[in-house]
Tab-separated table of C-alpha atoms in Angstrom:
chain	number	residue	atom	x	y	z
A	1	UNK	CA	40.650	-60.300	-33.321
A	2	UNK	CA	38.245	-57.377	-32.865
A	3	UNK	CA	34.685	-58.148	-31.927
A	4	UNK	CA	32.100	-56.888	-34.409
A	5	UNK	CA	28.636	-56.562	-32.895
A	6	UNK	CA	25.485	-57.013	-34.885
A	7	UNK	CA	21.885	-55.914	-34.309
A	8	UNK	CA	20.915	-59.162	-32.665
A	9	UNK	CA	23.493	-59.593	-29.936
A	10	UNK	CA	22.521	-56.575	-27.755
A	11	UNK	CA	25.678	-54.510	-28.293
A	12	UNK	CA	26.016	-51.309	-30.265
A	13	UNK	CA	29.686	-50.544	-30.697
A	14	UNK	CA	33.258	-50.999	-29.591
A	15	UNK	CA	35.361	-47.921	-28.693
A	16	UNK	CA	39.096	-48.022	-28.247
A	17	UNK	CA	40.727	-45.904	-25.563
A	18	UNK	CA	44.459	-46.429	-26.030
A	19	UNK	CA	44.911	-50.113	-25.104
A	20	UNK	CA	41.483	-50.493	-23.455
A	21	UNK	CA	38.389	-51.588	-25.310
A	22	UNK	CA	34.990	-50.498	-23.900
A	23	UNK	CA	31.826	-52.218	-24.925
A	24	UNK	CA	28.558	-50.242	-24.301
A	25	UNK	CA	25.188	-51.988	-23.992
A	26	UNK	CA	22.594	-51.037	-26.590
A	27	UNK	CA	20.879	-47.663	-25.855
A	28	UNK	CA	23.135	-46.662	-22.934
A	29	UNK	CA	24.852	-43.906	-24.847
A	30	UNK	CA	21.556	-42.305	-25.914
A	31	UNK	CA	20.208	-42.542	-22.346
A	32	UNK	CA	23.332	-40.856	-21.038
A	33	UNK	CA	22.861	-38.053	-23.572
A	34	UNK	CA	19.245	-37.540	-22.464
A	35	UNK	CA	20.394	-37.414	-18.831
A	36	UNK	CA	22.928	-34.703	-19.676
A	37	UNK	CA	20.234	-32.715	-21.511
A	38	UNK	CA	17.962	-32.928	-18.467
A	39	UNK	CA	20.733	-31.700	-16.178
A	40	UNK	CA	21.419	-28.852	-18.598
A	41	UNK	CA	17.747	-27.823	-18.687
A	42	UNK	CA	17.587	-27.983	-14.892
A	43	UNK	CA	20.681	-25.794	-14.653
A	44	UNK	CA	19.145	-23.277	-17.057
A	45	UNK	CA	15.921	-23.195	-14.986
A	46	UNK	CA	17.898	-22.620	-11.793
A	47	UNK	CA	19.841	-19.787	-13.434
A	48	UNK	CA	16.621	-18.163	-14.677
A	49	UNK	CA	15.109	-18.472	-11.190
A	50	UNK	CA	18.193	-16.891	-9.624
A	51	UNK	CA	18.061	-14.040	-12.133
A	52	UNK	CA	14.368	-13.530	-11.332
A	53	UNK	CA	15.072	-13.495	-7.597
A	54	UNK	CA	17.910	-11.021	-8.071
A	55	UNK	CA	15.794	-8.709	-10.240
A	56	UNK	CA	12.972	-8.811	-7.675
A	57	UNK	CA	15.103	-8.982	-4.539
A	58	UNK	CA	13.362	-5.940	-3.016
A	59	UNK	CA	9.997	-7.723	-3.195
A	60	UNK	CA	11.077	-11.216	-2.196
A	61	UNK	CA	10.264	-12.143	1.391
A	62	UNK	CA	8.705	-15.031	3.239
A	63	UNK	CA	5.174	-13.689	2.977
A	64	UNK	CA	5.357	-13.115	-0.782
A	65	UNK	CA	6.878	-16.566	-1.277
A	66	UNK	CA	4.081	-18.199	0.717
A	67	UNK	CA	1.496	-16.292	-1.327
A	68	UNK	CA	3.096	-17.616	-4.493
A	69	UNK	CA	3.119	-21.190	-3.228
A	70	UNK	CA	-0.495	-20.934	-2.040
A	71	UNK	CA	-1.795	-20.198	-5.507
A	72	UNK	CA	-3.072	-23.114	-7.488
A	73	UNK	CA	-2.187	-21.640	-10.853
A	74	UNK	CA	1.267	-20.089	-11.096
A	75	UNK	CA	2.058	-18.016	-14.169
A	76	UNK	CA	4.085	-15.078	-15.362
A	77	UNK	CA	2.426	-11.662	-15.386
A	78	UNK	CA	3.191	-9.021	-17.955
A	79	UNK	CA	2.140	-6.270	-15.560
A	80	UNK	CA	-1.286	-5.631	-17.100
A	81	UNK	CA	-4.058	-7.130	-15.014
A	82	UNK	CA	-7.064	-8.686	-16.667
A	83	UNK	CA	-10.528	-7.587	-15.620
A	84	UNK	CA	-11.984	-9.527	-12.720
A	85	UNK	CA	-14.063	-9.435	-9.577
A	86	UNK	CA	-13.715	-10.662	-6.003
A	87	UNK	CA	-16.775	-10.868	-3.775
A	88	UNK	CA	-16.697	-11.048	0.015
A	89	UNK	CA	-19.369	-13.217	1.620
A	90	UNK	CA	-19.634	-11.366	4.914
A	91	UNK	CA	-22.515	-10.713	7.277
A	92	UNK	CA	-21.961	-6.966	7.279
A	93	UNK	CA	-20.447	-4.406	4.958
A	94	UNK	CA	-16.746	-3.701	5.248
A	95	UNK	CA	-13.783	-1.636	4.172
A	96	UNK	CA	-11.361	-2.894	1.543
A	97	UNK	CA	-7.848	-1.828	0.542
A	98	UNK	CA	-5.384	-3.083	-2.047
A	99	UNK	CA	-2.734	-5.303	-0.454
A	100	UNK	CA	0.116	-6.591	-2.643
A	101	UNK	CA	-1.505	-8.319	-5.653
A	102	UNK	CA	-4.876	-8.610	-3.930
A	103	UNK	CA	-7.089	-7.229	-1.204
A	104	UNK	CA	-7.549	-6.914	2.535
A	105	UNK	CA	-11.180	-6.689	3.640
A	106	UNK	CA	-12.229	-5.790	7.193
A	107	UNK	CA	-15.717	-6.037	8.682
A	108	UNK	CA	-16.955	-5.999	12.254
A	109	UNK	CA	-16.687	-9.802	12.212
A	110	UNK	CA	-13.450	-10.630	10.413
A	111	UNK	CA	-10.357	-9.736	8.411
A	112	UNK	CA	-10.088	-11.451	5.014
A	113	UNK	CA	-6.976	-11.370	2.816
A	114	UNK	CA	-7.015	-12.655	-0.775
A	115	UNK	CA	-5.191	-12.291	-4.050
A	116	UNK	CA	-6.883	-10.576	-6.997
A	117	UNK	CA	-8.374	-13.894	-8.156
A	118	UNK	CA	-10.074	-14.530	-4.822
A	119	UNK	CA	-7.587	-17.078	-3.454
A	120	UNK	CA	-8.099	-16.708	0.293
A	121	UNK	CA	-4.940	-16.569	2.400
A	122	UNK	CA	-6.411	-15.561	5.748
A	123	UNK	CA	-9.791	-15.306	7.453
A	124	UNK	CA	-9.403	-14.014	11.004
A	125	UNK	CA	-12.059	-13.129	13.549
A	126	UNK	CA	-12.053	-9.421	14.346
A	127	UNK	CA	-14.954	-8.141	16.461
A	128	UNK	CA	-14.402	-4.390	15.944
A	129	UNK	CA	-17.310	-1.959	16.082
A	130	UNK	CA	-15.932	0.420	13.436
A	131	UNK	CA	-12.944	-1.168	11.667
A	132	UNK	CA	-10.552	1.052	9.736
A	133	UNK	CA	-7.960	-0.561	7.485
A	134	UNK	CA	-4.732	0.442	5.733
A	135	UNK	CA	-1.962	-1.510	4.016
A	136	UNK	CA	1.512	-1.163	2.559
A	137	UNK	CA	3.718	-3.666	0.737
A	138	UNK	CA	4.499	-5.436	4.010
A	139	UNK	CA	1.559	-5.404	6.394
A	140	UNK	CA	-2.138	-4.770	6.899
A	141	UNK	CA	-3.131	-2.451	9.750
A	142	UNK	CA	-6.645	-2.674	11.211
A	143	UNK	CA	-7.917	-0.678	14.164
A	144	UNK	CA	-11.238	-0.013	15.848
A	145	UNK	CA	-12.027	3.691	15.435
A	146	UNK	CA	-13.585	4.813	18.699
A	147	UNK	CA	-12.635	1.464	20.248
A	148	UNK	CA	-9.409	0.065	21.654
A	149	UNK	CA	-8.455	-2.831	19.351
A	150	UNK	CA	-5.509	-2.725	16.931
A	151	UNK	CA	-4.089	-5.518	14.775
A	152	UNK	CA	-1.232	-5.975	12.284
A	153	UNK	CA	-1.232	-8.926	9.888
A	154	UNK	CA	0.566	-10.244	6.854
A	155	UNK	CA	-1.070	-12.493	4.272
A	156	UNK	CA	-1.289	-15.571	6.487
A	157	UNK	CA	-1.128	-14.616	10.146
A	158	UNK	CA	-1.715	-11.984	12.800
A	159	UNK	CA	1.677	-10.560	13.733
A	160	UNK	CA	0.633	-8.104	16.434
A	161	UNK	CA	-2.568	-7.492	18.359
A	162	UNK	CA	-3.163	-5.145	21.248
A	163	UNK	CA	-5.891	-3.267	23.055
A	164	UNK	CA	-5.086	0.301	23.988
A	165	UNK	CA	-6.049	1.724	27.372
A	166	UNK	CA	-8.166	4.428	25.723
A	167	UNK	CA	-10.222	4.732	22.561
A	168	UNK	CA	-8.292	5.120	19.310
A	169	UNK	CA	-8.625	8.375	17.358
A	170	UNK	CA	-6.358	7.477	14.444
A	171	UNK	CA	-3.526	5.131	13.454
A	172	UNK	CA	-1.084	5.136	10.543
A	173	UNK	CA	1.715	2.921	9.296
A	174	UNK	CA	4.669	3.977	7.141
A	175	UNK	CA	6.204	1.888	4.354
A	176	UNK	CA	8.671	0.260	6.778
A	177	UNK	CA	6.001	-0.935	9.186
A	178	UNK	CA	6.403	1.763	11.857
A	179	UNK	CA	3.041	2.592	13.448
A	180	UNK	CA	1.785	5.723	15.196
A	181	UNK	CA	-1.422	5.501	17.236
A	182	UNK	CA	-3.376	8.454	18.641
A	183	UNK	CA	-5.773	7.728	21.504
A	184	UNK	CA	-7.935	9.661	23.873
A	185	UNK	CA	-6.336	10.505	27.194
A	186	UNK	CA	-6.909	9.305	30.727
A	187	UNK	CA	-6.050	12.437	32.646
A	188	UNK	CA	-4.667	13.816	29.368
A	189	UNK	CA	-6.334	15.288	26.289
A	190	UNK	CA	-4.542	12.773	24.066
A	191	UNK	CA	-1.810	10.139	23.974
A	192	UNK	CA	0.441	9.142	21.081
A	193	UNK	CA	2.286	5.805	20.826
A	194	UNK	CA	4.909	4.809	18.248
A	195	UNK	CA	5.830	1.185	17.477
A	196	UNK	CA	8.753	-0.005	15.372
A	197	UNK	CA	8.606	-2.721	12.700
A	198	UNK	CA	9.034	-5.371	15.413
A	199	UNK	CA	5.968	-3.900	17.174
A	200	UNK	CA	7.914	-2.647	20.166
A	201	UNK	CA	6.861	0.687	21.646
A	202	UNK	CA	9.704	3.145	21.041
A	203	UNK	CA	8.120	6.526	21.782
A	204	UNK	CA	5.237	7.973	23.766
A	205	UNK	CA	3.772	11.466	23.990
A	206	UNK	CA	1.116	12.619	26.469
A	207	UNK	CA	-0.675	15.896	25.886
A	208	UNK	CA	-2.181	17.904	28.742
A	209	UNK	CA	-3.393	20.899	26.732
A	210	UNK	CA	-3.639	19.715	23.121
A	211	UNK	CA	-6.144	17.604	21.264
A	212	UNK	CA	-4.362	15.436	18.679
A	213	UNK	CA	-6.312	14.900	15.452
A	214	UNK	CA	-3.859	13.014	13.226
A	215	UNK	CA	-0.267	11.759	13.086
A	216	UNK	CA	2.287	10.370	10.653
A	217	UNK	CA	5.735	8.729	10.873
A	218	UNK	CA	8.620	9.804	8.637
A	219	UNK	CA	9.971	7.493	5.938
A	220	UNK	CA	13.317	7.234	7.761
A	221	UNK	CA	11.559	6.084	10.979
A	222	UNK	CA	13.168	8.904	12.972
A	223	UNK	CA	10.366	11.423	13.520
A	224	UNK	CA	6.623	12.024	13.623
A	225	UNK	CA	4.314	14.938	12.848
A	226	UNK	CA	1.061	15.643	14.682
A	227	UNK	CA	-1.984	17.748	13.890
A	228	UNK	CA	-3.062	19.408	17.123
A	229	UNK	CA	-5.543	21.853	18.626
A	230	UNK	CA	-3.851	23.789	21.428
A	231	UNK	CA	-6.037	25.224	24.178
A	232	UNK	CA	-4.664	28.624	25.219
A	233	UNK	CA	-7.111	30.076	27.719
A	234	UNK	CA	-10.398	30.589	25.876
A	235	UNK	CA	-8.699	30.243	22.489
A	236	UNK	CA	-8.042	27.100	20.467
A	237	UNK	CA	-5.002	27.365	18.185
A	238	UNK	CA	-4.433	24.905	15.292
A	239	UNK	CA	-0.861	23.562	15.236
A	240	UNK	CA	1.433	21.119	13.502
A	241	UNK	CA	3.943	19.547	15.911
A	242	UNK	CA	7.153	17.704	15.066
A	243	UNK	CA	9.011	15.223	17.282
A	244	UNK	CA	12.287	13.387	16.758
A	245	UNK	CA	12.454	10.015	18.469
A	246	UNK	CA	16.019	10.707	19.589
A	247	UNK	CA	14.838	13.274	22.130
A	248	UNK	CA	11.891	13.667	24.477
A	249	UNK	CA	10.966	17.301	23.919
A	250	UNK	CA	9.155	18.678	20.890
A	251	UNK	CA	11.454	19.638	18.012
A	252	UNK	CA	9.259	22.416	16.612
A	253	UNK	CA	5.689	23.610	16.149
A	254	UNK	CA	3.931	25.835	13.618
A	255	UNK	CA	0.715	27.629	14.599
A	256	UNK	CA	-2.126	28.719	12.319
A	257	UNK	CA	-5.014	31.129	12.605
A	258	UNK	CA	-7.321	29.222	10.296
A	259	UNK	CA	-9.264	25.975	10.736
A	260	UNK	CA	-7.529	22.872	12.137
A	261	UNK	CA	-5.304	20.582	10.093
A	262	UNK	CA	-7.469	17.595	9.163
A	263	UNK	CA	-4.583	15.406	7.961
A	264	UNK	CA	-0.818	15.523	8.246
A	265	UNK	CA	1.608	13.594	6.025
A	266	UNK	CA	5.407	13.389	5.912
A	267	UNK	CA	6.825	13.051	2.397
A	268	UNK	CA	9.787	10.863	1.494
A	269	UNK	CA	12.067	13.911	1.458
A	270	UNK	CA	10.972	14.844	5.000
A	271	UNK	CA	8.614	17.660	4.006
A	272	UNK	CA	5.549	17.842	6.257
A	273	UNK	CA	2.265	18.520	4.440
A	274	UNK	CA	-0.783	19.670	6.363
A	275	UNK	CA	-4.246	19.603	4.796
A	276	UNK	CA	-6.748	22.265	5.850
A	277	UNK	CA	-10.226	23.185	4.652
A	278	UNK	CA	-8.674	26.219	2.927
A	279	UNK	CA	-5.689	24.480	1.316
A	280	UNK	CA	-2.367	22.742	1.915
A	281	UNK	CA	0.760	23.986	3.642
A	282	UNK	CA	4.261	22.488	3.361
A	283	UNK	CA	6.871	22.692	6.121
A	284	UNK	CA	10.495	21.571	6.032
A	285	UNK	CA	11.832	19.091	8.577
A	286	UNK	CA	13.461	22.109	10.256
A	287	UNK	CA	10.091	23.776	10.872
A	288	UNK	CA	10.133	26.450	8.147
A	289	UNK	CA	7.128	26.891	5.881
A	290	UNK	CA	8.220	26.200	2.302
A	291	UNK	CA	5.017	26.375	0.281
A	292	UNK	CA	1.240	26.657	0.119
A	293	UNK	CA	-1.600	25.834	-2.204
A	294	UNK	CA	-4.903	27.543	-1.378
A	295	UNK	CA	-8.285	26.464	-2.713
A	296	UNK	CA	-9.440	30.095	-3.215
A	297	UNK	CA	-12.934	29.585	-1.789
A	298	UNK	CA	-13.412	26.369	-3.749
A	299	UNK	CA	-14.753	23.245	-2.074
A	300	UNK	CA	-12.429	20.276	-1.586
A	301	UNK	CA	-14.277	17.139	-2.729
A	302	UNK	CA	-11.532	14.524	-2.366
A	303	UNK	CA	-7.744	14.342	-2.312
A	304	UNK	CA	-4.658	12.129	-2.386
A	305	UNK	CA	-1.559	12.964	-0.342
A	306	UNK	CA	1.072	10.613	-1.737
A	307	UNK	CA	4.471	9.679	-0.324
A	308	UNK	CA	6.034	11.065	-3.494
A	309	UNK	CA	6.272	14.684	-4.526
A	310	UNK	CA	2.730	15.055	-5.901
A	311	UNK	CA	-0.386	16.118	-3.981
A	312	UNK	CA	-3.736	15.858	-5.760
A	313	UNK	CA	-6.970	17.687	-4.979
A	314	UNK	CA	-10.409	17.607	-6.604
A	315	UNK	CA	-11.882	21.078	-6.084
A	316	UNK	CA	-15.083	22.730	-7.288
A	317	UNK	CA	-17.107	25.899	-6.895
A	318	UNK	CA	-19.729	23.860	-5.017
A	319	UNK	CA	-19.917	20.590	-3.129
A	320	UNK	CA	-21.697	18.799	-5.991
A	321	UNK	CA	-20.257	20.821	-8.861
A	322	UNK	CA	-18.010	19.561	-11.647
A	323	UNK	CA	-14.509	19.073	-10.298
A	324	UNK	CA	-11.052	20.097	-11.409
A	325	UNK	CA	-8.169	17.853	-10.423
A	326	UNK	CA	-5.186	19.919	-9.347
A	327	UNK	CA	-1.769	18.260	-9.054
A	328	UNK	CA	0.798	20.331	-7.185
A	329	UNK	CA	4.248	19.634	-5.799
A	330	UNK	CA	5.356	19.824	-2.173
A	331	UNK	CA	5.977	23.566	-2.578
A	332	UNK	CA	2.383	24.200	-3.627
A	333	UNK	CA	3.215	24.896	-7.284
A	334	UNK	CA	0.485	23.669	-9.643
A	335	UNK	CA	1.954	21.210	-12.170
A	336	UNK	CA	-1.143	19.780	-13.862
A	337	UNK	CA	-4.922	20.255	-13.983
A	338	UNK	CA	-7.603	17.919	-15.328
A	339	UNK	CA	-11.185	19.154	-15.808
A	340	UNK	CA	-14.039	16.730	-15.084
A	341	UNK	CA	-17.730	16.875	-16.008
A	342	UNK	CA	-18.755	15.314	-12.683
A	343	UNK	CA	-17.913	15.716	-9.006
A	344	UNK	CA	-15.340	13.605	-7.216
A	345	UNK	CA	-15.966	11.175	-4.370
A	346	UNK	CA	-12.585	9.440	-4.060
A	347	UNK	CA	-9.252	9.424	-5.874
A	348	UNK	CA	-5.855	7.739	-6.010
A	349	UNK	CA	-2.530	8.515	-7.671
A	350	UNK	CA	0.192	6.268	-9.116
A	351	UNK	CA	3.176	7.150	-11.316
A	352	UNK	CA	1.674	10.016	-13.283
A	353	UNK	CA	-1.851	8.603	-13.370
A	354	UNK	CA	-4.931	9.538	-11.351
A	355	UNK	CA	-8.003	7.374	-10.750
A	356	UNK	CA	-11.241	9.137	-9.831
A	357	UNK	CA	-14.501	7.817	-8.441
A	358	UNK	CA	-17.249	10.288	-9.305
A	359	UNK	CA	-21.001	10.480	-9.069
A	360	UNK	CA	-21.370	9.613	-12.766
A	361	UNK	CA	-18.346	7.481	-13.606
A	362	UNK	CA	-15.119	5.858	-12.509
A	363	UNK	CA	-12.208	6.935	-14.671
A	364	UNK	CA	-8.432	6.995	-14.945
A	365	UNK	CA	-6.446	9.812	-16.545
A	366	UNK	CA	-2.889	10.783	-17.216
A	367	UNK	CA	-1.880	14.043	-15.563
A	368	UNK	CA	-2.047	15.760	-18.951
A	369	UNK	CA	-5.757	14.896	-19.117
A	370	UNK	CA	-5.769	11.845	-21.402
A	371	UNK	CA	-8.624	9.467	-20.582
A	372	UNK	CA	-7.219	5.965	-20.031
A	373	UNK	CA	-10.305	4.083	-18.842
A	374	UNK	CA	-13.848	4.657	-17.586
A	375	UNK	CA	-16.926	2.779	-16.404
A	376	UNK	CA	-20.177	3.391	-14.519
A	377	UNK	CA	-19.689	3.732	-10.741
A	378	UNK	CA	-22.654	1.502	-9.758
A	379	UNK	CA	-22.434	1.100	-5.962
A	380	UNK	CA	-18.732	1.932	-5.623
A	381	UNK	CA	-17.419	3.481	-2.425
A	382	UNK	CA	-13.715	3.841	-3.264
A	383	UNK	CA	-11.075	3.580	-5.958
A	384	UNK	CA	-7.396	2.569	-5.889
A	385	UNK	CA	-4.550	1.592	-8.152
A	386	UNK	CA	-3.113	-1.922	-8.092
A	387	UNK	CA	0.197	-0.987	-9.608
A	388	UNK	CA	0.241	1.398	-12.531
A	389	UNK	CA	-1.676	-0.864	-14.903
A	390	UNK	CA	-4.855	-1.724	-12.993
A	391	UNK	CA	-7.599	0.242	-11.260
A	392	UNK	CA	-9.605	-1.320	-8.431
A	393	UNK	CA	-13.169	-0.161	-7.830
A	394	UNK	CA	-14.280	-0.983	-4.294
A	395	UNK	CA	-17.803	-1.435	-2.975
A	396	UNK	CA	-18.974	-2.688	0.398
A	397	UNK	CA	-19.012	-6.367	-0.576
A	398	UNK	CA	-16.777	-6.702	-3.651
A	399	UNK	CA	-13.739	-5.436	-5.548
A	400	UNK	CA	-13.630	-5.096	-9.329
A	401	UNK	CA	-10.224	-4.654	-10.944
A	402	UNK	CA	-9.735	-3.362	-14.457
A	403	UNK	CA	-6.609	-3.458	-16.590
A	404	UNK	CA	-5.884	-0.076	-18.165
A	405	UNK	CA	-2.689	-0.926	-20.067
């Protein structure tokens, strides 16, 4: 005779499986169903996480993961930053750059790294007399201009620190973490050192008859370009020099009759751009001049030499006159112009947008001249993009970021 449970005896049902009868305690079946639902939700979450990691695989590394875990509030960003402010409580004024989704701030006392909400990841003693700072998506580079100290850090730790034998003139880091350092000479007019992404010295150049003003490393990590002043008897000749790390001797040089090259940059396609007081010149990786843009007696107020194809200049008839932003390609061809009713102090470029710090306002424009955002400059000293959708206004003790859509 089959057993028929009721509500009072603690059993829910009887199921027949061929010749076997299974009796389930009350509530077990519903609890099993809930367990399966939980496993299913967990599986869905894991799949979503894997899809997120795959979509952002180029940006996922240990440092970014630690930054994420260090934040108290974890959310999903839609790419448009809200307005906010980060203040740096330091004993002296410093230099600040955008680093990942936050800032790196260097003073004579310390290096501070935060996210855009002020979450502090690192606070390291520095002790540089004149700190200069730069950053890419991997590292922060700090060096003592006119001193000997140089440091590379990520969000949480110092990865490399050294003191050069002679005072540092300039230092740059490419997107892959390769570093080129120009120092004064000891028995030489200048020395140049190149370090790879593991901070091993891979190349060295000593100059007996040339002053080196600036240097840059190519995006493929295989070459460097130098801005030099060559002493030929009583004459000083401005030059751009090019070296491949696969050989010791110079690959090529281009000489100029005009003023020295104040900055040299190697584009992603290998084109070498040299900035002069009179304009910009472009040279192929083979050493042939391929384009120029001349300022035509206008004054250069500020500029942005990007890794991409665009070069931007704010030029005016006078030092404090209203500026015109000129965007030209690596060949020197003018692609866009934007007229301003103020003079430029600093500028940055990102994906078809230009941010300008002027004497009267901070503003962001599209390259066709559409105003995207503006505010009063107050005590600002610099301006940068944090991605395409946010502009960061930098002063000596704080950063203010503004979403521009």
